[in-house]
Coordinates of C-alpha atoms and ligand atoms in Angstrom, one line a residue:
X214 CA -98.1 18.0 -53.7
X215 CA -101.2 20.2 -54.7
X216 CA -100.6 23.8 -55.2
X217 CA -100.5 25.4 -51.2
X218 CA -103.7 28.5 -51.2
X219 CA -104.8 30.6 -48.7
X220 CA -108.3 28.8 -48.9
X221 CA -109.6 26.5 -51.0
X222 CA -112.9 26.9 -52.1
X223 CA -112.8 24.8 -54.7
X224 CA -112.2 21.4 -52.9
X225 CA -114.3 22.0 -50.5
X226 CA -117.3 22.6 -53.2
X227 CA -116.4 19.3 -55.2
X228 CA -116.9 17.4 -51.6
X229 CA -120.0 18.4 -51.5
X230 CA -121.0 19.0 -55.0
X231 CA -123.9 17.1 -55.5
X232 CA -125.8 18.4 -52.8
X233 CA -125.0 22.0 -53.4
X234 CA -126.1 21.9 -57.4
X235 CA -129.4 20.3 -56.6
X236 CA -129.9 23.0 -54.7
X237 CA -128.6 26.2 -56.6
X238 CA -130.9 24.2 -59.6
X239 CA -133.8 24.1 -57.3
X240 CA -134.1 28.4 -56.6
X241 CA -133.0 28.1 -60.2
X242 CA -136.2 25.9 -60.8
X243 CA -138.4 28.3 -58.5
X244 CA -137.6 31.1 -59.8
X245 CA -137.5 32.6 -56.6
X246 CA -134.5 34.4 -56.3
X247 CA -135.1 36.8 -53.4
X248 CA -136.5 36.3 -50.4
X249 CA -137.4 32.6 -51.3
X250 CA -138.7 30.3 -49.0
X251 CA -134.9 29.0 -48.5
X252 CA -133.8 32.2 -47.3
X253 CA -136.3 31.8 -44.2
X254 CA -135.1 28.3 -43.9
X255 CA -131.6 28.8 -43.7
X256 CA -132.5 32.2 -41.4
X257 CA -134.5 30.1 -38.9
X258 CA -131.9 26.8 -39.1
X259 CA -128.5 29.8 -38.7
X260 CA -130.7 31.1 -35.1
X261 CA -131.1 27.6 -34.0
X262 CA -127.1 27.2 -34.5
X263 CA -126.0 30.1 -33.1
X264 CA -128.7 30.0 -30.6
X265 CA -130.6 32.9 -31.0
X266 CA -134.5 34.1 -31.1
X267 CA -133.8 36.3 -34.4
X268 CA -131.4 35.5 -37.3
X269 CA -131.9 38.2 -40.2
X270 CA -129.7 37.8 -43.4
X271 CA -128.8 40.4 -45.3
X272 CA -125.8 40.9 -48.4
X273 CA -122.8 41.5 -46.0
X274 CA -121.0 41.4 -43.1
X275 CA -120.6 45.3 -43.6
X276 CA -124.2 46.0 -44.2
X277 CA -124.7 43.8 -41.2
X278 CA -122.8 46.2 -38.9
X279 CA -124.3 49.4 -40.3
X280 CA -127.7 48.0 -40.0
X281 CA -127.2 47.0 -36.4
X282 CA -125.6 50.5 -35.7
X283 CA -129.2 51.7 -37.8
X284 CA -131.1 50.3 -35.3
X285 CA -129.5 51.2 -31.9
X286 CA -131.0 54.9 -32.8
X287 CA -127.4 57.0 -31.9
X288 CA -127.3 60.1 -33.0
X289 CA -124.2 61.9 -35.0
X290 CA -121.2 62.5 -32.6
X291 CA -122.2 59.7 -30.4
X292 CA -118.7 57.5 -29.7
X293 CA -118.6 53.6 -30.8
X294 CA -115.6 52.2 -29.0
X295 CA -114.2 49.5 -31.4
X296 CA -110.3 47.9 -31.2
X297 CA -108.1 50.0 -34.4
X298 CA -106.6 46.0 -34.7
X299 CA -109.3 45.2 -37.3
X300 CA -110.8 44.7 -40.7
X301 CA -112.3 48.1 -41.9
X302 CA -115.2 47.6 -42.3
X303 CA -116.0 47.4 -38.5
X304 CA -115.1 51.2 -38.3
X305 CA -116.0 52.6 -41.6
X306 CA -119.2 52.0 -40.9
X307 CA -118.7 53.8 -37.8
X308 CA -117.8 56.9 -39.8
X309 CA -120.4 56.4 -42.4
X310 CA -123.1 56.9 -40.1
X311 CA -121.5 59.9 -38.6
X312 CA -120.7 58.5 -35.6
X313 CA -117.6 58.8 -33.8
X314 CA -114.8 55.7 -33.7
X315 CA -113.0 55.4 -30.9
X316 CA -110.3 53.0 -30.8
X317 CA -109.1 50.9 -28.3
X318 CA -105.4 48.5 -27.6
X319 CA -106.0 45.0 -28.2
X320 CA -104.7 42.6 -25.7
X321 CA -101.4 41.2 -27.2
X322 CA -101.8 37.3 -26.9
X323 CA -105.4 36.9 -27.9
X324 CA -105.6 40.0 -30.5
X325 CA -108.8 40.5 -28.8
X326 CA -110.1 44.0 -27.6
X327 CA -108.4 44.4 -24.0
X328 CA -111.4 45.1 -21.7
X329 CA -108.9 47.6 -19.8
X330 CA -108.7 49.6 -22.3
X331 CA -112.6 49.6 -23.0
X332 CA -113.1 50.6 -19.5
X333 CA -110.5 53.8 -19.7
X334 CA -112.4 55.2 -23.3
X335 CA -115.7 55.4 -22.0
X336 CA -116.6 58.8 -22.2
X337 CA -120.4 60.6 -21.3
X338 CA -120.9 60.7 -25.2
X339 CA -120.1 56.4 -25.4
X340 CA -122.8 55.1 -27.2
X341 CA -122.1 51.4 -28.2
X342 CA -119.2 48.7 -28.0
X343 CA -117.7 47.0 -31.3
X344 CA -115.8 44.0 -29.8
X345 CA -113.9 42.0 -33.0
X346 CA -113.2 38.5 -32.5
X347 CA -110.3 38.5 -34.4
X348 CA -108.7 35.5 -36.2
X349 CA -111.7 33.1 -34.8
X350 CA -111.0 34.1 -31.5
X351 CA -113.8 35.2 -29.3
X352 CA -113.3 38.9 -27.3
X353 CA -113.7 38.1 -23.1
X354 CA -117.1 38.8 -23.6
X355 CA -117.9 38.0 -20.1
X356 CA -115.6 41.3 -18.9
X357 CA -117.0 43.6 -22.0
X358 CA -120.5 43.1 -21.2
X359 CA -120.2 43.6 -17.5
X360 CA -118.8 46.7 -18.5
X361 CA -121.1 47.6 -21.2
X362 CA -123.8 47.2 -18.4
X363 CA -122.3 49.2 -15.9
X364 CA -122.4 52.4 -18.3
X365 CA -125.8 51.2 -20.2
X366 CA -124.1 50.8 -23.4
X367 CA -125.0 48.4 -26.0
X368 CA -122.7 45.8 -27.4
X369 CA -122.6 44.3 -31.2
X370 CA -120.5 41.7 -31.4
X371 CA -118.4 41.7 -34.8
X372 CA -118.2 38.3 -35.5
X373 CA -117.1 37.8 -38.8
X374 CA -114.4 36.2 -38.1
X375 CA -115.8 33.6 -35.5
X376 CA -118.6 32.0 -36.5
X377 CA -119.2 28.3 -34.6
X378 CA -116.7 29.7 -32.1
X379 CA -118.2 29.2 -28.1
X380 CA -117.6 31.6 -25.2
X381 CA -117.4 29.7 -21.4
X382 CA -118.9 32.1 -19.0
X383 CA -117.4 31.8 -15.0
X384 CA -120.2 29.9 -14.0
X385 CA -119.7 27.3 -16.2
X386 CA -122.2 28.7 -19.1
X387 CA -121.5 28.2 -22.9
X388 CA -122.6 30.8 -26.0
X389 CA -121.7 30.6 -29.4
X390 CA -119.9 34.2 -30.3
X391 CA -122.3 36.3 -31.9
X392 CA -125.0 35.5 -29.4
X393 CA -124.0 37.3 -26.2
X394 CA -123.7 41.0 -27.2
X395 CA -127.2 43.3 -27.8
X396 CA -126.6 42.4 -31.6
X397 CA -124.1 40.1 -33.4
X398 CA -123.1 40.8 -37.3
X399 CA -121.5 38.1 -39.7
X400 CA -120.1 37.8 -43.0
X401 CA -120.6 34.8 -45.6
X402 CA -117.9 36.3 -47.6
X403 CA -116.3 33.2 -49.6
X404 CA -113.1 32.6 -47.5
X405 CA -115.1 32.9 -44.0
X406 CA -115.7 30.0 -42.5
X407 CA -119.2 29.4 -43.2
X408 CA -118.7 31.0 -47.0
X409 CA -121.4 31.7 -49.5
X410 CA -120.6 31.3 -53.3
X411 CA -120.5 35.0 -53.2
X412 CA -121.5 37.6 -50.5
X413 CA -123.6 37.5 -48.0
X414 CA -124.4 38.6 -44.4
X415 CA -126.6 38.0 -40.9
X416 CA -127.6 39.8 -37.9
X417 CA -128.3 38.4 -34.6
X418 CA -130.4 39.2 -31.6
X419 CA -132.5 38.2 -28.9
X420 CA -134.2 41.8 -28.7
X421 CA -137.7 41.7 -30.4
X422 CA -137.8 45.5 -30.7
X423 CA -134.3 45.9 -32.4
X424 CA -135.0 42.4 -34.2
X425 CA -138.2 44.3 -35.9
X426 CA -136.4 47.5 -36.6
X427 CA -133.2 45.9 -38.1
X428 CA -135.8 43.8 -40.3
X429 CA -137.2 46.9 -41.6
X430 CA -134.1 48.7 -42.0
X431 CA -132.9 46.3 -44.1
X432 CA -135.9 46.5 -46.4
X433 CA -135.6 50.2 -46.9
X434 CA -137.7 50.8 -44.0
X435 CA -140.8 49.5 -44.8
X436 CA -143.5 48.2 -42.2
X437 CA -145.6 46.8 -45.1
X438 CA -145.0 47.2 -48.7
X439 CA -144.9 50.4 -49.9
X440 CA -144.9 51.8 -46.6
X441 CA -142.0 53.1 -45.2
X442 CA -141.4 54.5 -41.9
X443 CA -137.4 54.5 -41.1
X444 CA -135.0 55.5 -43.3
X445 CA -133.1 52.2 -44.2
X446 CA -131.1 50.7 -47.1
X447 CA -132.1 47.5 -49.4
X448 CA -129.5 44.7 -48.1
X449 CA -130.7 41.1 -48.5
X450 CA -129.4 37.6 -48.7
X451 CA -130.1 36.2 -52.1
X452 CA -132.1 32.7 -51.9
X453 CA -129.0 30.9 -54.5
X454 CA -126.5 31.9 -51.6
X455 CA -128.9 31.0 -48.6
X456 CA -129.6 27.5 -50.5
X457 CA -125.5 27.0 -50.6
X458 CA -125.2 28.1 -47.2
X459 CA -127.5 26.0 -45.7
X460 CA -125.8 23.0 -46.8
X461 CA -122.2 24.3 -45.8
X462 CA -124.4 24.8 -42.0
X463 CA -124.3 21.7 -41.5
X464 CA -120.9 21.2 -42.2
X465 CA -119.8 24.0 -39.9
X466 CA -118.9 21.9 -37.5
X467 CA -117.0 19.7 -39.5
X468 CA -114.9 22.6 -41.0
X469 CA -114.2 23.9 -38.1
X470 CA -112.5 20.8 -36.4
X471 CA -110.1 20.6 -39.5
X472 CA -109.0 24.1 -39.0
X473 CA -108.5 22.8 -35.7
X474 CA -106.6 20.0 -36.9
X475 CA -104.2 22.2 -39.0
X476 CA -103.7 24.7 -36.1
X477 CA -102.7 22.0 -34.0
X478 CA -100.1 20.5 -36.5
X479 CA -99.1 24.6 -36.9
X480 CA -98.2 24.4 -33.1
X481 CA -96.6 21.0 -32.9
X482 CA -94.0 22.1 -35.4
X483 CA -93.1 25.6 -34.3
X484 CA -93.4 24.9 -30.6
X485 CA -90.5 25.8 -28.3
X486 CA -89.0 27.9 -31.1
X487 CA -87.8 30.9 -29.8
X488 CA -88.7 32.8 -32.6
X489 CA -92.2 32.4 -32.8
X490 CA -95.1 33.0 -30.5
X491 CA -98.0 30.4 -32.0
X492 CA -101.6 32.2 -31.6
X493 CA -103.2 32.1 -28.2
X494 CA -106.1 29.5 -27.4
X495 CA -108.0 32.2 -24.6
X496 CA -109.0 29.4 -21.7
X497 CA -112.4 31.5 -22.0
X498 CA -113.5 30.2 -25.3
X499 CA -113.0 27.6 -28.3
X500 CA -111.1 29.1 -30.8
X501 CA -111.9 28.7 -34.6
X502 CA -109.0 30.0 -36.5
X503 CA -110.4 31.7 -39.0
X504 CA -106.6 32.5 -39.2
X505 CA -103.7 30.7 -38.1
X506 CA -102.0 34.2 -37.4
X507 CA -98.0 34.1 -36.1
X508 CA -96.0 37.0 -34.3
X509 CA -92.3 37.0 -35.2
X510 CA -90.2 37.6 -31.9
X511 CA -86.5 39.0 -31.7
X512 CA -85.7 40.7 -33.9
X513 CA -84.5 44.5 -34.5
X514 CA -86.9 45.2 -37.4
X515 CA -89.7 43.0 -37.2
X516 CA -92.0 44.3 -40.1
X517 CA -88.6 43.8 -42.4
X518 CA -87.9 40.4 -41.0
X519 CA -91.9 39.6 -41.1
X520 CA -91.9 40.6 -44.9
X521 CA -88.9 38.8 -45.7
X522 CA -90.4 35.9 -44.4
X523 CA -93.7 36.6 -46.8
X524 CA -91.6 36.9 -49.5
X525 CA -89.4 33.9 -49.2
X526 CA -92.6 32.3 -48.5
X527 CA -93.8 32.9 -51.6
X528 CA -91.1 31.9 -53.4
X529 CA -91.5 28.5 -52.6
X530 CA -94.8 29.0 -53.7
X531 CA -96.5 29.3 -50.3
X532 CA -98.8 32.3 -50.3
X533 CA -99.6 34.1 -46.5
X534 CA -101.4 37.0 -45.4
X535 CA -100.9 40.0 -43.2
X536 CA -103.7 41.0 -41.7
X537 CA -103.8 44.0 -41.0
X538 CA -100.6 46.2 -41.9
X539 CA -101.9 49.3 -41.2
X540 CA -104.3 49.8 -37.7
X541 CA -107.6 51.8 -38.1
X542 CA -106.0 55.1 -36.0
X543 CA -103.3 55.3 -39.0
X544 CA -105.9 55.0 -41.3
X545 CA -106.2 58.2 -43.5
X546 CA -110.0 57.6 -43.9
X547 CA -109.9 58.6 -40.0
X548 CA -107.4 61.7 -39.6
X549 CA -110.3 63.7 -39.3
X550 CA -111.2 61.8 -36.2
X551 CA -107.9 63.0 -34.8
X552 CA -107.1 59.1 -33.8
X553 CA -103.8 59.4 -35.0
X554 CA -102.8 61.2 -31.7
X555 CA -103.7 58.4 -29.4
X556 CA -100.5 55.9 -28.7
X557 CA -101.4 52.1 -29.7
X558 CA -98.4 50.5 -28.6
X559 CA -99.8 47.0 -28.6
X560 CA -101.4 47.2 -31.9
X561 CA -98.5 49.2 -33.7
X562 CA -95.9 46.1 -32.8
X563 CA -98.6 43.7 -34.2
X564 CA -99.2 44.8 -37.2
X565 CA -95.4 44.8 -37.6
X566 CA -94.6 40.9 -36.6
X567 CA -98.3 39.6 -37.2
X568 CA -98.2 37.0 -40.5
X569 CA -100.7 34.5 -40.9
X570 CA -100.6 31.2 -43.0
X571 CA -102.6 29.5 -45.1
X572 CA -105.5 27.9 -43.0
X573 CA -108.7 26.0 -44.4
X574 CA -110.6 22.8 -44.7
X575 CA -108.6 21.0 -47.2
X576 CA -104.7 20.9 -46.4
X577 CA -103.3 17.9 -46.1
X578 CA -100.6 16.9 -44.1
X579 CA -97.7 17.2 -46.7
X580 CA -99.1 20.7 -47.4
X581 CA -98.3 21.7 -43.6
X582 CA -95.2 20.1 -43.6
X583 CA -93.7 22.0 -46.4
X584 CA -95.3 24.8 -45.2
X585 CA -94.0 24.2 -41.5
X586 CA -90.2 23.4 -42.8
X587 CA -90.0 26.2 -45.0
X588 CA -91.1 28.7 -42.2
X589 CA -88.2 27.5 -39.9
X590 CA -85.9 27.3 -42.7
X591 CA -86.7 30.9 -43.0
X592 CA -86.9 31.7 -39.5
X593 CA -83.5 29.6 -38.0
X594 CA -81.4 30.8 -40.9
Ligands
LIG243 C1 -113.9 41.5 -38.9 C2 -114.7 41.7 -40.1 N1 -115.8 42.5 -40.0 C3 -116.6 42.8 -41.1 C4 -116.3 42.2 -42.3 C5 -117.1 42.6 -43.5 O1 -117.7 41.5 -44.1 P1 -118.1 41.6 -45.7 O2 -116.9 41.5 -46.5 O3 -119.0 40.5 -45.9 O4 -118.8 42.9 -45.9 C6 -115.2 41.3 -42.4 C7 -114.9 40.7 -43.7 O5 -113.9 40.5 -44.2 C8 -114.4 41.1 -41.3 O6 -113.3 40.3 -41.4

């Protein structure tokens, strides 16, 4: 059997191989490693995907945020409502910018921010909603954005995770996650699902205005050369990683159905177990599973049994993931935020039963088998 990883980059770069050299030799070739022609290319053919008027790259899914948050003009103080069940980087930059986080439960089955929740934290000083769609899953955008509307708040849509995932609307509309909020942000971080050869970022909107101020901001906020009128930062997409990425584009679709494929295998073998609740498929959109994330049931000290599991896992030479073992309102980073003092119920359990198994584009059936026995060998003992 070939060796079990979390992702594996390195297969799915030798499928692909002689496309993706041609092209890294070609910037090579042109010398024109920033802001080359390809960068534009890739920019124009990412907006068509996702199905937006303005795609602008820039170096990470971090950046992304924070110039997004740039360009919606809050001042310090002002509250960004985001779920504490997330990557950090969607609330550092929150703090960075000397804003004011303000986290919110999570729904339990679709580890998506519970609109509930969103609707009880809005506060007169609410500036801007942070919805994550966490593990590939896309946030009921349809509820947040009614909301969002209702107190005139904008929405950025953190879709790092979810890239390629669609969200069905009631009336029987279809958007690709990262398109429906004021802004979307992404990340080309290697392991995403549309991975660069190193990092990399985008920003998406249909706004003209905050499509020209975000393009500035990212280019240290200058309205021709030498001129600069905003405060901004110097955050761009280099032209070897927009070359790679738009040949992995249009293979998105592709990778995407064989995480699909190993999610439903994932399901066939653990379903009905008592055990294990298998990750939620929200009727309102198409997962991606970015993560193929489970939640340990039953037992008296979850986290211990969880990490037992992890453990014995790798053992057998099966790596896996917890993501995330400690919530943003527990972070330290935060305690001046006072978040602490807010219960979390919903995200506290998770990040004690939450593990999530290796997921990507390459595994082959005998991979998920062992990986599926050894889990309820672990699991029935
Ligand atoms: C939910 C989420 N937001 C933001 C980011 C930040 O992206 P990057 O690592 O490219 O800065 C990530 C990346 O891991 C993420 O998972």
């Amino acid at each position: 059997m070939r060796p079990i990883q979390m992702v594996d980059t390195k297969n799915q770069y030798h499928k692909i191989k002689p496309e993706v050299d041609k092209a890294v030799i070609d910037v090579m070739e042109s010398t024109a490693f920033i802001n080359g022609r390809i960068v534009s290319d890739f920019s124009s053919n990412l907006a068509v995907y996702i199905g937006v008027k303005h795609c602008i790259p820039c170096a990470n899914g971090t950046d992304a945020l924070q110039i997004a948050m740039m360009a919606l003009g809050l001042e310090p103080g002002d509250e960004v409502i985001t779920p504490s069940f997330t990557y950090i980087a969607t609330t550092e930059v929150i703090a960075l910018l000397k804003l004011t986080p303000v986290f919110v439960e999570v729904d339990a089955k679709s580890f998506c921010m519970d609109p509930a929740a969103l609707e009880k934290a809005i506060t007169p000083k609410t500036k801007a909603i942070v919805p994550v769609h966490l593990y590939g899953q896309t946030t009921p955008m349809e509820a947040i954005m009614t909301i969002a509307g209702k107190h005139q708040l904008k929405v950025i849509e953190d879709n790092a995770q979810a890239i390629g995932g669609e969200y069905y609307f009631s009336d029987g509309r279809k958007m690709k996650s990262g398109s429906i909020g004021h802004i979307g942000t992404t990340s080309f971080y290697p392991s995403k699902n549309l991975g660069a050869f190193g990092d990399g970022g985008a920003i998406f909107t249909n706004d003209n205005a905050i499509a020209a101020k975000m393009k500035m901001i990212a280019n240290h906020g200058q309205s021709r050369q030498y001129y600069h009128d905003i405060v901004g930062c110097n955050s761009r997409l280099d032209s070897v990683q927009a070359a790679i990425l738009d040949i992995k584009l249009r293979h998105l679709d592709a990778y995407i159905a064989a995480r699909i494929h190993v999610a439903d295998a994932y399901d066939a073998a653990f379903a009905n177990n008592p055990k294990i609740i298998t990750p939620y498929r929200a009727p309102w959109c198409k997962h991606v599973f970015h993560q193929y994330t489970l939640q340990l049931e039953g037992f008296d000290m979850p986290a211990a049994f969880r990490d037992g599991l992890k453990e014995f896992l790798r053992s057998q030479g099966i790596p896996s993931m917890i993501y995330y073992p400690v919530p943003g309102h527990k972070q330290k980073m935060f305690e001046q935020f006072n978040v602490a003092s807010q219960p979390m119920p919903v995200t506290d359990r998770l990040t004690e039963k939450v593990i999530s198994l290796p997921i990507h584009t390459e595994m082959d059936n005998e991979q998920i088998d062992f990986i599926t026995n050894k889990v309820l060998e672990y699991i029935n003992q």
